Amino acid sequence: MDKEIKELQEAISKLKEEKGAVILAHYYQRREIQEVADYIGDSLELSRRAASLPVGVIVFCGVHFMAETAALLSPEKRVVLPDLEAGCPLADMATPEEVRLRREALGHPLVVCYVNTSAAVKGESYICCTSANAVEVVGKLPEEAAVLFLPDRNLGAYVKGFYPQRAIFLWPGYCPVHEGVEAEDILRLKELHPRAKVLVHPECKPSVVELADKVASTSGMVKYVRESGAGEFIVATEKGILHHLAKVYPEAKFYLASPRLECPDMKKITLEKCYKSLLTLEPRVQVPPSVRERARRAVERMLRL
Ligand code: SF4
């Protein structure tokens, strides 16, 4: 099995060079995918990387909205997603029609969309944000403006906690993976590892966020491990990140907060599909020009901050 993986990885590396392609992989990807990637990061880091790299082909190992964001920022490049079925249930919880209706019903608040949305929803939004900068993005909006935050209610509630006086309306979406962690999971692990620091992604429920030593995006977690000086960590985000953390910080110990922290969509990307994508440069992800300009505006507003 290991031999098969190794052979496929070697074939991918060779083909990648032949095609002049770069492989980008999200922290939640399978270990063997992370091993063949040129860059590993969170969705925004990878999209920015895609835009700045002087290559014509990007194989994006992640889920659909991530490849779409990369295509949005670099329409001249060929962005390939090895499995078009790798979606994000959270992103699917808001459609552009629903956003238009809700915005109208609420008297036209500023729409702040999490990066986990389709390009069409980004096109209906004033500004985009990530889990790393959501608090900052909302803080930079005019104080008197009401905000509709979508689609993640847990991230929205976390942001709202920083601005209790502001009118912030929350969308009822959630990530089924992060929502699966319970406060009891953390408390149980805390008993077993009392010295461990608790790292929680803000897509988790507020009752879990409350128990965190650090609430952070995936890239924020990697940074916290580097800077905290601690040796043990309970990690409440998708399990794929443990591979990266263990590789970069081999002396530290990491405990996954719950066995439910596995995203089936992220795991749809396999080495075989990655190889096939490189061979055919399909399936390509593109954003229609009619959507692109408006969606890009929301993302660029965020990048300017
Ligand atoms: S972990 Fe959650 S937010 Fe991330 S891709 Fe999977 S379902 Fe979407």
XYZ file of C-alpha atoms and ligand atoms in Angstrom:
313
model
C 0.000 0.000 0.000
C 2.738 2.413 1.058
C 4.667 1.445 -2.074
C 1.631 2.252 -4.217
C 1.273 5.646 -2.546
C 4.928 6.407 -3.044
C 4.815 5.458 -6.718
C 1.762 7.584 -7.316
C 3.341 10.512 -5.498
C 6.431 10.209 -7.679
C 4.313 10.067 -10.815
C 2.438 13.191 -9.669
C 5.653 15.108 -9.029
C 6.956 14.208 -12.463
C 3.746 15.099 -14.242
C 3.496 18.350 -12.319
C 6.825 19.449 -13.729
C 5.929 18.409 -17.243
C 2.694 20.387 -17.115
C 4.189 23.418 -15.369
C 1.611 23.063 -12.620
C 1.570 23.817 -8.917
C -0.369 21.808 -6.319
C -2.021 23.743 -3.507
C -3.488 21.791 -0.598
C -5.667 22.880 2.298
C -4.667 21.891 5.846
C -7.675 19.525 5.935
C -6.425 17.384 3.057
C -5.266 13.783 3.402
C -1.690 13.267 4.569
C -0.544 11.824 1.215
C -1.966 14.841 -0.632
C -0.241 17.289 1.710
C 2.990 15.432 0.981
C 2.834 16.147 -2.762
C 1.656 19.741 -2.375
C 3.901 22.687 -3.196
C 2.038 24.833 -0.685
C -0.225 24.023 2.255
C -2.410 26.660 3.846
C -5.887 27.940 4.616
C -8.287 28.914 1.858
C -7.298 32.546 1.591
C -3.558 31.973 1.842
C -3.857 29.474 -0.978
C -5.961 31.756 -3.187
C -3.493 34.576 -2.738
C -0.687 32.178 -3.475
C -2.515 31.042 -6.628
C -2.761 34.651 -7.774
C 0.912 35.447 -7.183
C 2.510 32.298 -8.625
C 3.923 32.650 -12.167
C 2.370 29.397 -13.420
C -0.440 28.605 -15.813
C -1.985 25.628 -13.995
C -3.087 25.313 -10.378
C -4.302 21.976 -9.036
C -6.341 22.985 -6.009
C -6.719 20.195 -3.467
C -9.543 21.489 -1.331
C -13.268 22.063 -1.818
C -15.157 23.843 -4.575
C -15.501 27.356 -3.117
C -11.732 27.459 -2.539
C -10.910 26.620 -6.144
C -13.538 29.144 -7.195
C -11.953 31.880 -5.060
C -8.577 31.091 -6.629
C -10.140 31.263 -10.115
C -11.777 34.553 -9.164
C -8.455 36.111 -8.250
C -6.577 34.659 -11.228
C -8.974 34.218 -14.153
C -6.091 33.848 -16.587
C -4.870 30.659 -14.884
C -6.303 27.217 -15.274
C -7.591 26.194 -11.833
C -8.358 22.497 -11.567
C -10.250 20.772 -8.729
C -9.587 17.005 -8.773
C -13.178 16.194 -7.765
C -16.029 18.593 -8.549
C -18.138 16.763 -5.976
C -15.892 18.058 -3.203
C -18.206 20.782 -1.976
C -18.824 22.479 1.339
C -22.208 21.972 3.028
C -21.714 25.256 4.897
C -21.181 27.187 1.653
C -24.304 25.516 0.214
C -26.422 26.930 3.049
C -26.662 30.358 1.381
C -27.789 31.000 -2.187
C -27.701 34.387 -3.954
C -31.524 34.488 -4.139
C -31.838 33.875 -0.392
C -29.267 36.574 0.329
C -31.120 39.114 -1.831
C -34.428 38.337 -0.070
C -32.969 38.493 3.429
C -31.095 41.714 2.686
C -34.293 43.300 1.433
C -36.296 42.076 4.442
C -33.712 43.494 6.865
C -33.624 46.945 5.248
C -30.367 46.565 3.313
C -27.668 45.900 5.896
C -24.050 45.502 4.726
C -23.572 41.878 3.811
C -20.371 40.324 5.158
C -19.744 36.905 3.668
C -17.380 34.327 5.026
C -15.002 33.018 2.344
C -16.921 29.701 2.607
C -19.530 30.877 0.085
C -20.037 30.498 -3.654
C -18.781 33.230 -5.978
C -22.434 34.092 -6.683
C -23.035 34.778 -2.965
C -19.818 36.768 -2.766
C -21.239 38.802 -5.647
C -24.231 39.713 -3.445
C -21.971 40.788 -0.577
C -20.317 44.054 0.341
C -17.185 42.458 1.737
C -15.721 39.008 2.270
C -13.917 37.755 5.384
C -12.111 34.690 6.664
C -12.095 33.116 10.104
C -8.724 34.827 10.623
C -9.946 38.372 9.955
C -13.752 38.358 10.500
C -13.555 40.374 13.752
C -11.304 42.959 12.132
C -13.379 43.212 8.941
C -16.617 43.896 10.835
C -14.768 46.379 13.080
C -13.718 48.412 10.040
C -17.267 48.887 8.735
C -19.068 52.182 9.469
C -20.358 51.946 13.053
C -23.919 52.959 12.222
C -24.307 50.290 9.519
C -26.248 47.122 10.327
C -24.513 43.924 9.232
C -25.820 40.658 7.842
C -23.155 38.034 8.546
C -23.297 34.809 6.579
C -23.387 31.857 6.309
C -21.832 30.557 9.569
C -23.862 31.329 12.693
C -21.078 30.246 15.057
C -18.405 32.436 13.496
C -21.033 35.198 13.341
C -21.819 34.806 17.058
C -18.111 34.921 17.856
C -17.734 38.197 15.900
C -20.885 39.638 17.474
C -19.356 39.036 20.915
C -16.747 41.702 20.099
C -19.370 44.296 19.121
C -22.317 43.846 21.483
C -23.746 47.279 20.588
C -23.873 46.647 16.840
C -26.822 45.352 14.861
C -25.407 42.108 13.475
C -27.885 39.682 11.939
C -26.766 36.062 11.750
C -27.488 33.578 8.996
C -28.521 30.137 10.289
C -25.751 28.151 8.505
C -23.176 25.949 10.176
C -20.337 23.561 9.374
C -21.554 20.022 10.146
C -17.990 18.966 10.977
C -17.112 21.659 13.530
C -20.643 21.704 14.903
C -20.089 18.048 15.878
C -17.688 18.946 18.707
C -19.287 19.151 22.167
C -18.067 20.945 25.278
C -17.923 17.521 26.996
C -15.360 16.340 24.417
C -13.035 19.148 25.446
C -13.648 18.702 29.178
C -12.908 14.977 28.957
C -9.607 15.607 27.155
C -8.746 18.402 29.563
C -9.029 15.927 32.416
C -6.655 13.538 30.676
C -4.218 16.277 29.622
C -4.566 19.116 32.119
C -1.565 21.026 30.786
C -2.733 21.036 27.174
C -3.785 24.321 25.592
C -7.191 24.229 23.916
C -7.277 25.516 20.319
C -10.765 26.055 18.908
C -11.893 27.044 15.428
C -14.656 29.690 15.557
C -16.933 27.477 13.440
C -17.419 25.422 16.636
C -20.425 26.029 18.892
C -20.203 28.937 21.378
C -20.181 26.416 24.283
C -16.940 24.971 22.827
C -15.448 28.366 21.945
C -15.901 29.365 25.613
C -13.468 26.641 26.681
C -10.669 27.770 24.369
C -7.271 29.071 25.371
C -7.077 30.312 21.803
C -9.831 30.770 19.234
C -8.162 30.760 15.842
C -8.359 29.955 12.159
C -6.241 27.050 10.944
C -3.313 29.325 10.102
C -3.810 31.066 13.457
C -3.520 27.697 15.209
C -0.235 26.914 13.467
C 1.089 30.312 14.550
C -0.143 29.859 18.139
C 1.640 26.513 18.488
C 4.849 28.197 17.353
C 4.524 31.136 19.712
C 2.851 29.726 22.829
C 5.808 27.732 24.151
C 3.389 24.988 25.276
C 4.030 21.313 24.551
C 0.513 19.851 24.396
C -2.580 20.955 22.514
C -6.203 19.872 22.228
C -7.213 20.776 18.692
C -10.831 21.495 17.741
C -10.698 21.651 13.980
C -10.575 19.151 11.109
C -8.127 16.298 11.714
C -6.025 16.938 8.575
C -4.280 19.803 10.329
C -2.706 17.358 12.804
C -0.535 15.979 10.045
C 0.912 19.411 9.338
C 1.292 20.308 13.018
C 3.019 17.031 13.880
C 5.378 17.449 10.954
C 6.340 21.026 11.765
C 6.399 20.598 15.575
C 7.467 16.962 16.112
C 8.256 17.473 19.791
C 4.740 18.710 20.652
C 1.701 16.519 21.382
C -1.638 17.081 19.687
C -5.005 15.592 20.659
C -7.957 15.813 18.268
C -10.927 17.231 20.211
C -13.405 14.758 18.707
C -13.291 11.789 16.310
C -16.128 13.516 14.422
C -13.707 16.168 13.167
C -13.317 14.683 9.717
C -14.678 16.473 6.641
C -15.909 13.918 4.070
C -15.747 16.513 1.297
C -12.102 17.361 1.936
C -11.323 13.645 1.865
C -12.873 13.229 -1.585
C -9.591 14.405 -3.065
C -7.342 11.384 -3.485
C -3.930 10.839 -5.046
C -5.539 9.011 -7.972
C -7.857 11.948 -8.707
C -4.995 14.391 -8.326
C -2.943 12.403 -10.839
C -5.833 12.259 -13.292
C -6.402 16.002 -12.984
C -2.790 16.681 -13.797
C -2.975 14.398 -16.784
C -6.134 15.932 -18.268
C -6.060 19.404 -16.634
C -9.719 18.800 -15.827
C -12.141 19.451 -14.224
C -11.538 23.172 -14.528
C -13.269 25.601 -12.178
C -14.259 28.948 -13.683
C -16.345 31.871 -12.583
C -18.590 33.391 -15.277
C -17.602 36.997 -16.107
C -21.078 38.230 -15.084
C -20.451 37.062 -11.495
C -16.705 37.574 -11.403
C -16.487 41.344 -11.184
C -18.934 41.737 -8.295
C -17.551 38.776 -6.374
C -14.027 39.983 -6.871
C -14.956 43.391 -5.494
C -16.049 41.816 -2.172
C -12.815 39.822 -1.921
C -10.609 42.762 -2.893
C -12.288 45.022 -0.328
C -11.181 42.520 2.287
C -7.661 42.249 0.866
C -7.303 46.055 0.980
C -7.972 45.976 4.729
S -14.791 21.405 7.325
Fe -16.826 22.358 7.282
S -16.491 24.393 6.436
Fe -14.668 23.151 5.935
S -15.103 22.300 3.922
Fe -15.774 20.770 5.410
S -17.950 21.254 5.708
Fe -17.053 23.042 4.721
